[in-house]
Amino acid sequence: MTGSQAGPPHDPAGSARAKLRPEHYDYFAGGAGEETALRENEDAFGRLALLPRVLRGGGDRDTRVSVLGRDWPAPLFVSPTAFHRLAHSDGEPATARAAAAAGVPLVTGMAATTAVADVVAAAREADPGAVVWFQLYLQPEPEVTAELVLRAERAGCSALVVTVDSPVFGRRTRDLRNGFHDLPPGLAAENMRDLPGVPPGATRDIAMWPAGWDDLARLRELTDLPLVLKGVLHPEDARVAVDRGVDALVVSNHGGRQLDAAPASVEALPAVAEAVAGRVPVLLDGGVRRGTDIALALTLGARAVGVGRPVLWALATGGEDGVRQALTALRDDFEQVLALCGGHRPQDLTADQVVPRGLPYPPYGPTAGQGTPRGLPYRPRRGGRPW
Ligand SMILES: Cc1cc2nc3c(=O)[nH]c(=O)nc-3n(C[C@H](O)[C@H](O)[C@H](O)COP(=O)(O)O)c2cc1C
Ligand SMILES: O=C(O)C(=O)c1ccccc1
């Protein structure tokens, strides 16, 4: 194809920007501080290369992964993001129908502009077996947390994703500059309506406060749902979490919106995966934009990855259809990358297949031929699989 026949480069954020009020676009797009962590999430994937294997034969290809007792069609989920009705008037129900239709599990946020029961109902319209998890910020009042958990359980959510990277709200430079701190009239965080201590019919703000491990232990007592900790970057926290019975982890720097000096999510992944040592699934989000990003995260020990902003951009530009197409395209892209890497299953993507870009190229020593390049920062663990 010649340049003149090529269409415009695919720029989902740019297309969404054209649709949204500037302060709403900035709320979705922005990060904390100087937006270093935000940029690094994508850039860090670009510093990694995949080493494909050859002559691995044909046969069937199967992108399914098992997470907390369920088969997911692909190692992909929708990360929780706030306020979908700011992106599109159809809001979270459109996202939920689209994700379910695309076979992608959804983590619906506590800061959704649609109540969790309505989000799950929408997902189940598209697929009665749809997986929906609820993202929770522990609240300082135990009775408020308990009510939110009860609503998620009654709605049919199959796990709680507890976000632990927000003892305080990050300093969002763009929001401060734009003076954006309230939803427009008519929109509200619907999960926060009619909670204990709140006047009937009113909503209250989501509190960000420094919860502790004891608060997590109380949550563990409150519910039989699996608990997923989101926002873990330090391997020691990962180890403690697993020791305390957490069922899965999400390695995440909150899309670069909390601590600006945090590492890129994918940079933090190898050490967390090593600390967890296969005891629970390790998930990741932050900067995942294409099939190669998914594959790279899997080589470094992730079971599956989440996407945040790509879903918001697709919702803003194309509503439900847009989200379904974006998620389907990402799944298809991953399947092709898996094939190009010589893999048949997601688990076939192993730690020996990821190298840092740039010269000198990591040397291959006596272990060459056993799939174990010498001197790489990311070594496969004994036992082969990174999980
Ligand atoms: C606009 C926006 C709102 C978000 N709201 C939440 C939230 O309410 N709870 C939460 O745990 N994470 C939230 N996140 C973080 C995402 O779950 C996820 O970690 C991040 O977006 C992943 O990075 P990505 O956008 O590069 O894919 C939000 C992210 C964005 C961009
Ligand atoms: O904006 C966010 O990243 C976020 O996590 C959040 C939390 C509470 C309310 C709104 C958004």
Short mmCIF file of C-alpha atoms and ligand atoms in Angstrom, two decimals:
data_model
loop_
_atom_site.label_atom_id
_atom_site.label_comp_id
_atom_site.label_asym_id
_atom_site.label_seq_id
_atom_site.Cartn_x
_atom_site.Cartn_y
_atom_site.Cartn_z
CA MET A 1 0.00 0.00 0.00
CA THR A 2 1.32 3.47 -0.80
CA GLY A 3 1.35 6.20 1.78
CA SER A 4 -1.32 8.14 -0.01
CA GLN A 5 -3.75 5.22 0.22
CA ALA A 6 -3.13 4.59 3.88
CA GLY A 7 -5.76 5.87 6.26
CA PRO A 8 -4.95 8.07 9.21
CA PRO A 9 -2.91 6.35 11.89
CA HIS A 10 -5.08 4.68 14.51
CA ASP A 11 -5.24 7.19 17.36
CA PRO A 12 -7.96 6.17 19.79
CA ALA A 13 -7.05 8.83 22.37
CA GLY A 14 -7.03 11.56 19.73
CA SER A 15 -10.39 10.49 18.38
CA ALA A 16 -11.87 10.45 21.88
CA ARG A 17 -10.39 13.84 22.60
CA ALA A 18 -12.33 15.28 19.68
CA LYS A 19 -15.57 13.96 21.23
CA LEU A 20 -15.13 14.94 24.84
CA ARG A 21 -15.16 18.15 26.83
CA PRO A 22 -11.49 19.05 27.41
CA GLU A 23 -11.68 18.69 31.20
CA HIS A 24 -13.30 15.25 30.87
CA TYR A 25 -10.74 14.09 28.33
CA ASP A 26 -7.97 15.30 30.65
CA TYR A 27 -9.55 13.48 33.61
CA PHE A 28 -9.44 10.19 31.68
CA ALA A 29 -6.07 10.74 30.00
CA GLY A 30 -4.15 12.32 32.82
CA GLY A 31 -1.82 11.04 35.48
CA ALA A 32 -0.23 12.26 38.67
CA GLY A 33 2.50 14.85 38.92
CA GLU A 34 4.61 15.13 35.79
CA GLU A 35 2.93 12.04 34.31
CA THR A 36 6.15 10.05 34.36
CA ALA A 37 4.52 6.83 35.55
CA LEU A 38 1.76 7.34 33.01
CA ARG A 39 4.23 7.61 30.12
CA GLU A 40 6.47 4.85 31.41
CA ASN A 41 3.64 2.29 31.46
CA GLU A 42 3.55 2.31 27.66
CA ASP A 43 7.21 3.11 27.08
CA ALA A 44 8.45 0.21 29.22
CA PHE A 45 6.72 -2.29 26.92
CA GLY A 46 8.57 -0.65 24.04
CA ARG A 47 11.90 -1.41 25.71
CA LEU A 48 11.22 -5.14 25.61
CA ALA A 49 11.44 -7.57 22.70
CA LEU A 50 9.87 -10.97 22.19
CA LEU A 51 12.00 -13.88 21.02
CA PRO A 52 9.82 -16.07 18.85
CA ARG A 53 10.29 -19.85 18.74
CA VAL A 54 10.16 -21.63 15.38
CA LEU A 55 9.06 -24.97 13.98
CA ARG A 56 6.77 -25.61 16.89
CA GLY A 57 4.21 -27.29 14.64
CA GLY A 58 0.58 -26.60 13.98
CA GLY A 59 -2.49 -27.97 15.68
CA ASP A 60 -5.12 -26.06 17.53
CA ARG A 61 -4.56 -22.72 19.19
CA ASP A 62 -6.35 -21.94 22.43
CA THR A 63 -6.05 -18.54 24.14
CA ARG A 64 -7.99 -19.49 27.27
CA VAL A 65 -6.57 -18.98 30.75
CA SER A 66 -7.91 -20.12 34.09
CA VAL A 67 -8.42 -17.42 36.73
CA LEU A 68 -9.96 -18.12 40.15
CA GLY A 69 -11.67 -21.26 38.92
CA ARG A 70 -13.09 -19.80 35.71
CA ASP A 71 -11.87 -20.14 32.14
CA TRP A 72 -11.41 -16.75 30.51
CA PRO A 73 -11.46 -16.80 26.69
CA ALA A 74 -8.25 -14.74 26.57
CA PRO A 75 -5.73 -13.40 29.09
CA LEU A 76 -7.52 -10.05 29.03
CA PHE A 77 -9.92 -8.14 31.29
CA VAL A 78 -11.36 -4.65 31.59
CA SER A 79 -9.77 -2.73 34.48
CA PRO A 80 -12.01 -0.60 36.69
CA THR A 81 -12.29 3.02 35.62
CA ALA A 82 -14.58 5.67 37.04
CA PHE A 83 -17.46 7.60 35.49
CA HIS A 84 -18.20 5.91 32.14
CA ARG A 85 -21.17 8.25 31.57
CA LEU A 86 -18.64 11.05 31.17
CA ALA A 87 -17.30 9.17 28.14
CA HIS A 88 -20.68 8.23 26.65
CA SER A 89 -24.26 8.68 27.81
CA ASP A 90 -24.78 4.89 27.62
CA GLY A 91 -22.14 4.54 30.33
CA GLU A 92 -21.17 1.34 32.15
CA PRO A 93 -24.08 -0.78 30.81
CA ALA A 94 -22.70 -0.26 27.29
CA THR A 95 -19.20 -1.23 28.45
CA ALA A 96 -20.61 -4.26 30.26
CA ARG A 97 -22.61 -5.53 27.26
CA ALA A 98 -19.60 -4.98 24.99
CA ALA A 99 -17.13 -6.74 27.27
CA ALA A 100 -19.48 -9.69 27.73
CA ALA A 101 -20.09 -9.94 23.97
CA ALA A 102 -16.34 -9.87 23.35
CA GLY A 103 -15.73 -12.55 26.01
CA VAL A 104 -13.72 -10.22 28.22
CA PRO A 105 -14.31 -10.19 31.99
CA LEU A 106 -15.17 -6.79 33.46
CA VAL A 107 -14.07 -5.23 36.73
CA THR A 108 -16.74 -2.64 37.42
CA GLY A 109 -15.67 0.26 39.59
CA MET A 110 -17.06 1.48 42.88
CA ALA A 111 -16.87 4.93 41.20
CA ALA A 112 -19.17 3.86 38.38
CA THR A 113 -21.97 6.14 37.25
CA THR A 114 -24.23 3.05 37.19
CA ALA A 115 -25.05 0.87 40.19
CA VAL A 116 -23.32 -2.50 40.25
CA ALA A 117 -26.62 -4.44 39.97
CA ASP A 118 -27.42 -2.66 36.70
CA VAL A 119 -23.91 -3.23 35.35
CA VAL A 120 -24.06 -6.96 36.02
CA ALA A 121 -27.57 -7.16 34.54
CA ALA A 122 -26.31 -5.51 31.34
CA ALA A 123 -23.36 -7.91 31.08
CA ARG A 124 -25.69 -10.89 31.57
CA GLU A 125 -27.99 -9.61 28.78
CA ALA A 126 -25.12 -10.11 26.37
CA ASP A 127 -23.80 -13.31 27.98
CA PRO A 128 -25.56 -15.02 30.90
CA GLY A 129 -22.19 -16.48 31.93
CA ALA A 130 -20.34 -13.15 31.87
CA VAL A 131 -17.69 -12.65 34.55
CA VAL A 132 -18.05 -9.37 36.48
CA TRP A 133 -15.88 -8.45 39.44
CA PHE A 134 -16.45 -5.46 41.76
CA GLN A 135 -13.66 -3.00 42.55
CA LEU A 136 -13.80 -1.70 46.10
CA TYR A 137 -12.11 1.06 48.04
CA LEU A 138 -12.28 0.04 51.71
CA GLN A 139 -14.19 2.77 53.50
CA PRO A 140 -13.39 4.10 56.98
CA GLU A 141 -16.86 3.12 58.24
CA PRO A 142 -17.07 -0.71 58.37
CA GLU A 143 -20.85 -0.61 57.87
CA VAL A 144 -20.43 1.27 54.57
CA THR A 145 -17.87 -1.23 53.29
CA ALA A 146 -20.16 -4.07 54.39
CA GLU A 147 -23.12 -2.63 52.49
CA LEU A 148 -21.05 -2.22 49.32
CA VAL A 149 -19.85 -5.81 49.57
CA LEU A 150 -23.42 -7.03 50.05
CA ARG A 151 -24.55 -5.15 46.96
CA ALA A 152 -21.73 -6.65 44.89
CA GLU A 153 -22.59 -10.15 46.14
CA ARG A 154 -26.32 -9.72 45.46
CA ALA A 155 -25.57 -8.32 42.00
CA GLY A 156 -23.70 -11.52 41.14
CA CYS A 157 -20.09 -10.35 41.13
CA SER A 158 -17.68 -13.26 41.52
CA ALA A 159 -14.70 -11.46 43.11
CA LEU A 160 -13.81 -8.27 44.98
CA VAL A 161 -10.90 -6.24 43.67
CA VAL A 162 -9.62 -4.15 46.58
CA THR A 163 -7.62 -1.17 45.38
CA VAL A 164 -4.78 -0.56 47.83
CA ASP A 165 -2.65 2.04 46.05
CA SER A 166 -4.74 5.00 47.19
CA PRO A 167 -4.21 5.85 50.88
CA VAL A 168 -4.72 9.37 49.55
CA PHE A 169 -5.81 10.60 46.15
CA GLY A 170 -2.98 11.23 43.65
CA ARG A 171 -2.18 14.80 42.66
CA ARG A 172 -3.73 14.96 39.21
CA THR A 173 -2.08 17.92 37.53
CA ARG A 174 -4.58 18.30 34.71
CA ASP A 175 -7.61 18.15 37.01
CA LEU A 176 -6.11 20.83 39.27
CA ARG A 177 -5.38 23.05 36.27
CA ASN A 178 -8.87 22.52 34.84
CA GLY A 179 -10.62 22.85 38.18
CA PHE A 180 -12.30 19.49 37.57
CA HIS A 181 -13.54 18.00 40.82
CA ASP A 182 -17.26 17.33 40.41
CA LEU A 183 -19.41 15.29 38.10
CA PRO A 184 -21.82 17.36 36.02
CA PRO A 185 -25.44 17.59 37.22
CA GLY A 186 -27.36 14.38 36.60
CA LEU A 187 -24.34 12.09 37.02
CA ALA A 188 -23.30 10.48 40.29
CA ALA A 189 -21.29 7.61 41.72
CA GLU A 190 -24.41 5.43 41.92
CA ASN A 191 -22.88 2.77 44.17
CA MET A 192 -22.52 5.47 46.83
CA ARG A 193 -26.27 6.17 47.03
CA ASP A 194 -28.35 5.32 50.12
CA LEU A 195 -25.45 4.05 52.19
CA PRO A 196 -25.49 3.97 56.00
CA GLY A 197 -25.15 7.49 57.36
CA VAL A 198 -26.16 9.10 54.08
CA PRO A 199 -29.48 10.99 53.78
CA PRO A 200 -32.05 8.93 51.79
CA GLY A 201 -31.57 9.35 48.05
CA ALA A 202 -28.20 11.10 48.40
CA THR A 203 -24.73 9.88 47.47
CA ARG A 204 -21.54 10.41 49.42
CA ASP A 205 -17.97 10.82 48.25
CA ILE A 206 -15.65 7.86 48.05
CA ALA A 207 -13.19 8.19 50.91
CA MET A 208 -9.51 7.59 50.24
CA TRP A 209 -7.86 6.70 53.55
CA PRO A 210 -4.88 4.72 54.77
CA ALA A 211 -6.45 1.33 55.47
CA GLY A 212 -4.25 -1.40 56.97
CA TRP A 213 -3.82 -5.18 56.78
CA ASP A 214 -6.26 -5.53 59.70
CA ASP A 215 -8.97 -3.84 57.63
CA LEU A 216 -8.31 -6.38 54.90
CA ALA A 217 -8.60 -9.16 57.46
CA ARG A 218 -12.02 -7.78 58.49
CA LEU A 219 -13.09 -7.81 54.85
CA ARG A 220 -11.94 -11.42 54.62
CA GLU A 221 -14.31 -12.21 57.51
CA LEU A 222 -17.18 -10.41 55.83
CA THR A 223 -17.42 -12.30 52.57
CA ASP A 224 -16.70 -15.61 50.88
CA LEU A 225 -15.90 -13.90 47.58
CA PRO A 226 -12.30 -14.21 46.37
CA LEU A 227 -10.24 -11.13 47.22
CA VAL A 228 -7.97 -9.61 44.59
CA LEU A 229 -5.50 -6.91 45.69
CA LYS A 230 -5.01 -4.20 43.07
CA GLY A 231 -2.08 -1.82 43.08
CA VAL A 232 0.73 -3.98 44.41
CA LEU A 233 4.24 -3.06 43.19
CA HIS A 234 6.58 -4.18 46.01
CA PRO A 235 7.43 -7.90 46.08
CA GLU A 236 7.31 -7.94 49.87
CA ASP A 237 3.70 -6.66 49.83
CA ALA A 238 2.91 -9.41 47.35
CA ARG A 239 4.41 -12.02 49.67
CA VAL A 240 2.50 -10.69 52.70
CA ALA A 241 -0.74 -10.56 50.70
CA VAL A 242 -0.43 -14.18 49.65
CA ASP A 243 0.51 -15.25 53.18
CA ARG A 244 -2.65 -13.50 54.40
CA GLY A 245 -4.84 -15.42 52.01
CA VAL A 246 -5.40 -13.00 49.16
CA ASP A 247 -6.62 -14.91 46.11
CA ALA A 248 -4.96 -12.90 43.32
CA LEU A 249 -2.95 -9.72 42.74
CA VAL A 250 -3.04 -6.95 40.18
CA VAL A 251 0.38 -5.39 39.59
CA SER A 252 -0.58 -1.80 38.80
CA ASN A 253 0.50 1.78 39.31
CA HIS A 254 -3.11 2.88 38.79
CA GLY A 255 -2.45 4.01 35.24
CA GLY A 256 0.16 6.48 36.52
CA ARG A 257 -2.47 8.36 38.53
CA GLN A 258 -1.16 7.86 42.07
CA LEU A 259 2.62 7.87 42.78
CA ASP A 260 4.35 9.53 39.86
CA ALA A 261 7.75 8.01 40.72
CA ALA A 262 6.30 4.49 40.71
CA PRO A 263 7.83 2.07 38.22
CA ALA A 264 5.94 1.08 35.12
CA SER A 265 3.64 -1.81 35.96
CA VAL A 266 5.52 -4.17 33.65
CA GLU A 267 8.82 -3.22 35.29
CA ALA A 268 7.44 -4.20 38.69
CA LEU A 269 6.00 -7.48 37.41
CA PRO A 270 9.01 -9.85 37.41
CA ALA A 271 9.88 -9.29 41.08
CA VAL A 272 6.23 -9.63 42.16
CA ALA A 273 5.80 -12.81 40.11
CA GLU A 274 8.95 -14.22 41.67
CA ALA A 275 7.75 -13.39 45.21
CA VAL A 276 4.36 -14.96 44.56
CA ALA A 277 6.03 -18.05 43.09
CA GLY A 278 2.89 -19.39 41.47
CA ARG A 279 0.81 -19.45 44.67
CA VAL A 280 -1.90 -17.14 43.24
CA PRO A 281 -2.51 -15.67 39.80
CA VAL A 282 -0.69 -12.41 39.12
CA LEU A 283 -2.57 -9.95 36.91
CA LEU A 284 -1.24 -6.66 35.52
CA ASP A 285 -2.61 -3.43 34.13
CA GLY A 286 -1.07 -0.22 32.84
CA GLY A 287 0.00 0.63 29.32
CA VAL A 288 -1.37 -2.48 27.61
CA ARG A 289 -2.29 -1.37 24.09
CA ARG A 290 -1.62 -4.28 21.70
CA GLY A 291 -1.19 -8.01 21.47
CA THR A 292 2.57 -7.84 21.95
CA ASP A 293 2.07 -6.04 25.28
CA ILE A 294 -0.15 -8.89 26.45
CA ALA A 295 2.41 -11.45 25.33
CA LEU A 296 5.27 -9.58 27.01
CA ALA A 297 3.38 -9.43 30.32
CA LEU A 298 2.72 -13.16 30.10
CA THR A 299 6.40 -13.96 29.52
CA LEU A 300 7.16 -12.00 32.70
CA GLY A 301 4.70 -13.93 34.83
CA ALA A 302 1.24 -12.39 34.39
CA ARG A 303 -1.72 -14.71 33.99
CA ALA A 304 -3.83 -11.99 32.33
CA VAL A 305 -3.77 -8.23 31.77
CA GLY A 306 -6.28 -5.39 32.10
CA VAL A 307 -6.97 -2.37 29.93
CA GLY A 308 -8.27 0.91 31.31
CA ARG A 309 -8.07 3.91 28.97
CA PRO A 310 -8.42 1.97 25.70
CA VAL A 311 -11.92 1.04 26.84
CA LEU A 312 -12.76 4.64 27.71
CA TRP A 313 -11.55 5.86 24.29
CA ALA A 314 -13.55 3.20 22.49
CA LEU A 315 -16.64 4.00 24.55
CA ALA A 316 -16.30 7.73 23.86
CA THR A 317 -15.95 7.28 20.10
CA GLY A 318 -18.09 4.24 19.36
CA GLY A 319 -20.26 3.45 22.38
CA GLU A 320 -21.04 -0.22 22.95
CA ASP A 321 -20.04 -1.22 19.40
CA GLY A 322 -16.79 0.63 19.75
CA VAL A 323 -15.85 -1.15 22.97
CA ARG A 324 -16.79 -4.55 21.54
CA GLN A 325 -14.68 -3.90 18.45
CA ALA A 326 -11.69 -2.63 20.43
CA LEU A 327 -11.70 -5.62 22.78
CA THR A 328 -12.23 -8.10 19.96
CA ALA A 329 -9.38 -6.52 17.98
CA LEU A 330 -7.08 -6.78 21.00
CA ARG A 331 -7.97 -10.43 21.48
CA ASP A 332 -7.37 -11.16 17.79
CA ASP A 333 -4.07 -9.29 17.90
CA PHE A 334 -2.92 -11.35 20.89
CA GLU A 335 -3.87 -14.59 19.18
CA GLN A 336 -1.79 -13.67 16.15
CA VAL A 337 1.17 -12.67 18.33
CA LEU A 338 0.92 -15.98 20.19
CA ALA A 339 1.12 -17.79 16.85
CA LEU A 340 4.05 -15.66 15.67
CA CYS A 341 5.88 -16.51 18.90
CA GLY A 342 5.43 -20.19 18.14
CA GLY A 343 2.91 -20.64 20.94
CA HIS A 344 -0.33 -22.59 21.03
CA ARG A 345 -1.43 -21.66 24.54
CA PRO A 346 -0.81 -18.54 26.64
CA GLN A 347 1.32 -20.67 28.99
CA ASP A 348 3.68 -21.36 26.09
CA LEU A 349 4.98 -17.79 26.44
CA THR A 350 7.88 -18.24 28.84
CA ALA A 351 10.46 -16.03 30.53
CA ASP A 352 13.23 -17.03 28.11
CA GLN A 353 11.29 -15.31 25.32
CA VAL A 354 11.64 -11.75 26.62
CA VAL A 355 14.79 -9.65 26.26
CA PRO A 356 15.56 -5.99 26.77
CA ARG A 357 15.95 -4.07 23.53
CA GLY A 358 19.35 -2.68 22.57
CA LEU A 359 22.87 -3.96 22.23
CA PRO A 360 24.79 -5.78 23.45
CA TYR A 361 22.38 -8.59 22.75
CA PRO A 362 22.22 -10.84 25.80
CA PRO A 363 24.76 -13.64 25.34
CA TYR A 364 23.69 -17.20 24.89
CA GLY A 365 25.81 -19.51 26.99
CA PRO A 366 26.00 -23.22 27.73
CA THR A 367 22.28 -23.34 28.45
CA ALA A 368 21.38 -22.25 24.90
CA GLY A 369 19.11 -24.82 23.37
CA GLN A 370 17.36 -25.40 26.68
CA GLY A 371 15.46 -22.18 26.28
CA THR A 372 17.47 -20.43 28.98
CA PRO A 373 19.46 -17.45 27.70
CA ARG A 374 22.27 -16.63 30.12
CA GLY A 375 22.66 -13.23 31.73
CA LEU A 376 19.12 -11.99 31.16
CA PRO A 377 17.45 -9.94 33.83
CA TYR A 378 14.39 -12.17 33.57
CA ARG A 379 15.23 -15.80 34.15
CA PRO A 380 12.66 -18.52 33.99
CA ARG A 381 12.07 -19.99 37.41
CA ARG A 382 12.86 -23.60 38.12
CA GLY A 383 9.87 -25.57 36.97
CA GLY A 384 9.53 -23.83 33.64
CA ARG A 385 6.31 -21.87 33.83
CA PRO A 386 6.48 -18.42 35.34
CA TRP A 387 3.34 -19.28 37.34
C1 LIG B 1 -10.14 7.66 34.26
C2 LIG B 1 -9.65 6.56 35.13
C3 LIG B 1 -10.34 6.22 36.26
C4 LIG B 1 -9.90 5.19 37.07
N1 LIG B 1 -10.62 4.84 38.16
C5 LIG B 1 -10.23 3.81 38.92
C6 LIG B 1 -10.99 3.39 40.02
O1 LIG B 1 -12.04 3.96 40.33
N2 LIG B 1 -10.53 2.36 40.76
C7 LIG B 1 -9.37 1.71 40.47
O2 LIG B 1 -8.99 0.77 41.16
N3 LIG B 1 -8.62 2.07 39.42
C8 LIG B 1 -9.03 3.10 38.63
N4 LIG B 1 -8.27 3.45 37.56
C9 LIG B 1 -7.05 2.70 37.24
C10 LIG B 1 -7.35 1.53 36.29
O3 LIG B 1 -8.03 0.52 36.95
C11 LIG B 1 -6.09 0.92 35.71
O4 LIG B 1 -5.21 0.60 36.76
C12 LIG B 1 -5.35 1.78 34.71
O5 LIG B 1 -6.24 2.59 33.98
C13 LIG B 1 -4.59 0.90 33.76
O6 LIG B 1 -3.82 1.62 32.90
P1 LIG B 1 -4.24 1.96 31.38
O7 LIG B 1 -5.27 3.02 31.45
O8 LIG B 1 -2.93 2.40 30.83
O9 LIG B 1 -4.75 0.70 30.70
C14 LIG B 1 -8.70 4.49 36.74
C15 LIG B 1 -8.01 4.84 35.59
C16 LIG B 1 -8.46 5.85 34.78
C17 LIG B 1 -7.69 6.20 33.53
O1 LIG B 2 -9.68 8.56 39.11
C1 LIG B 2 -9.22 7.51 39.61
O2 LIG B 2 -8.16 7.00 39.21
C2 LIG B 2 -9.91 6.84 40.69
O3 LIG B 2 -9.42 5.82 41.08
C3 LIG B 2 -11.15 7.34 41.32
C4 LIG B 2 -11.42 7.02 42.63
C5 LIG B 2 -12.55 7.49 43.24
C6 LIG B 2 -13.42 8.31 42.57
C7 LIG B 2 -13.16 8.63 41.27
C8 LIG B 2 -12.03 8.13 40.63
#
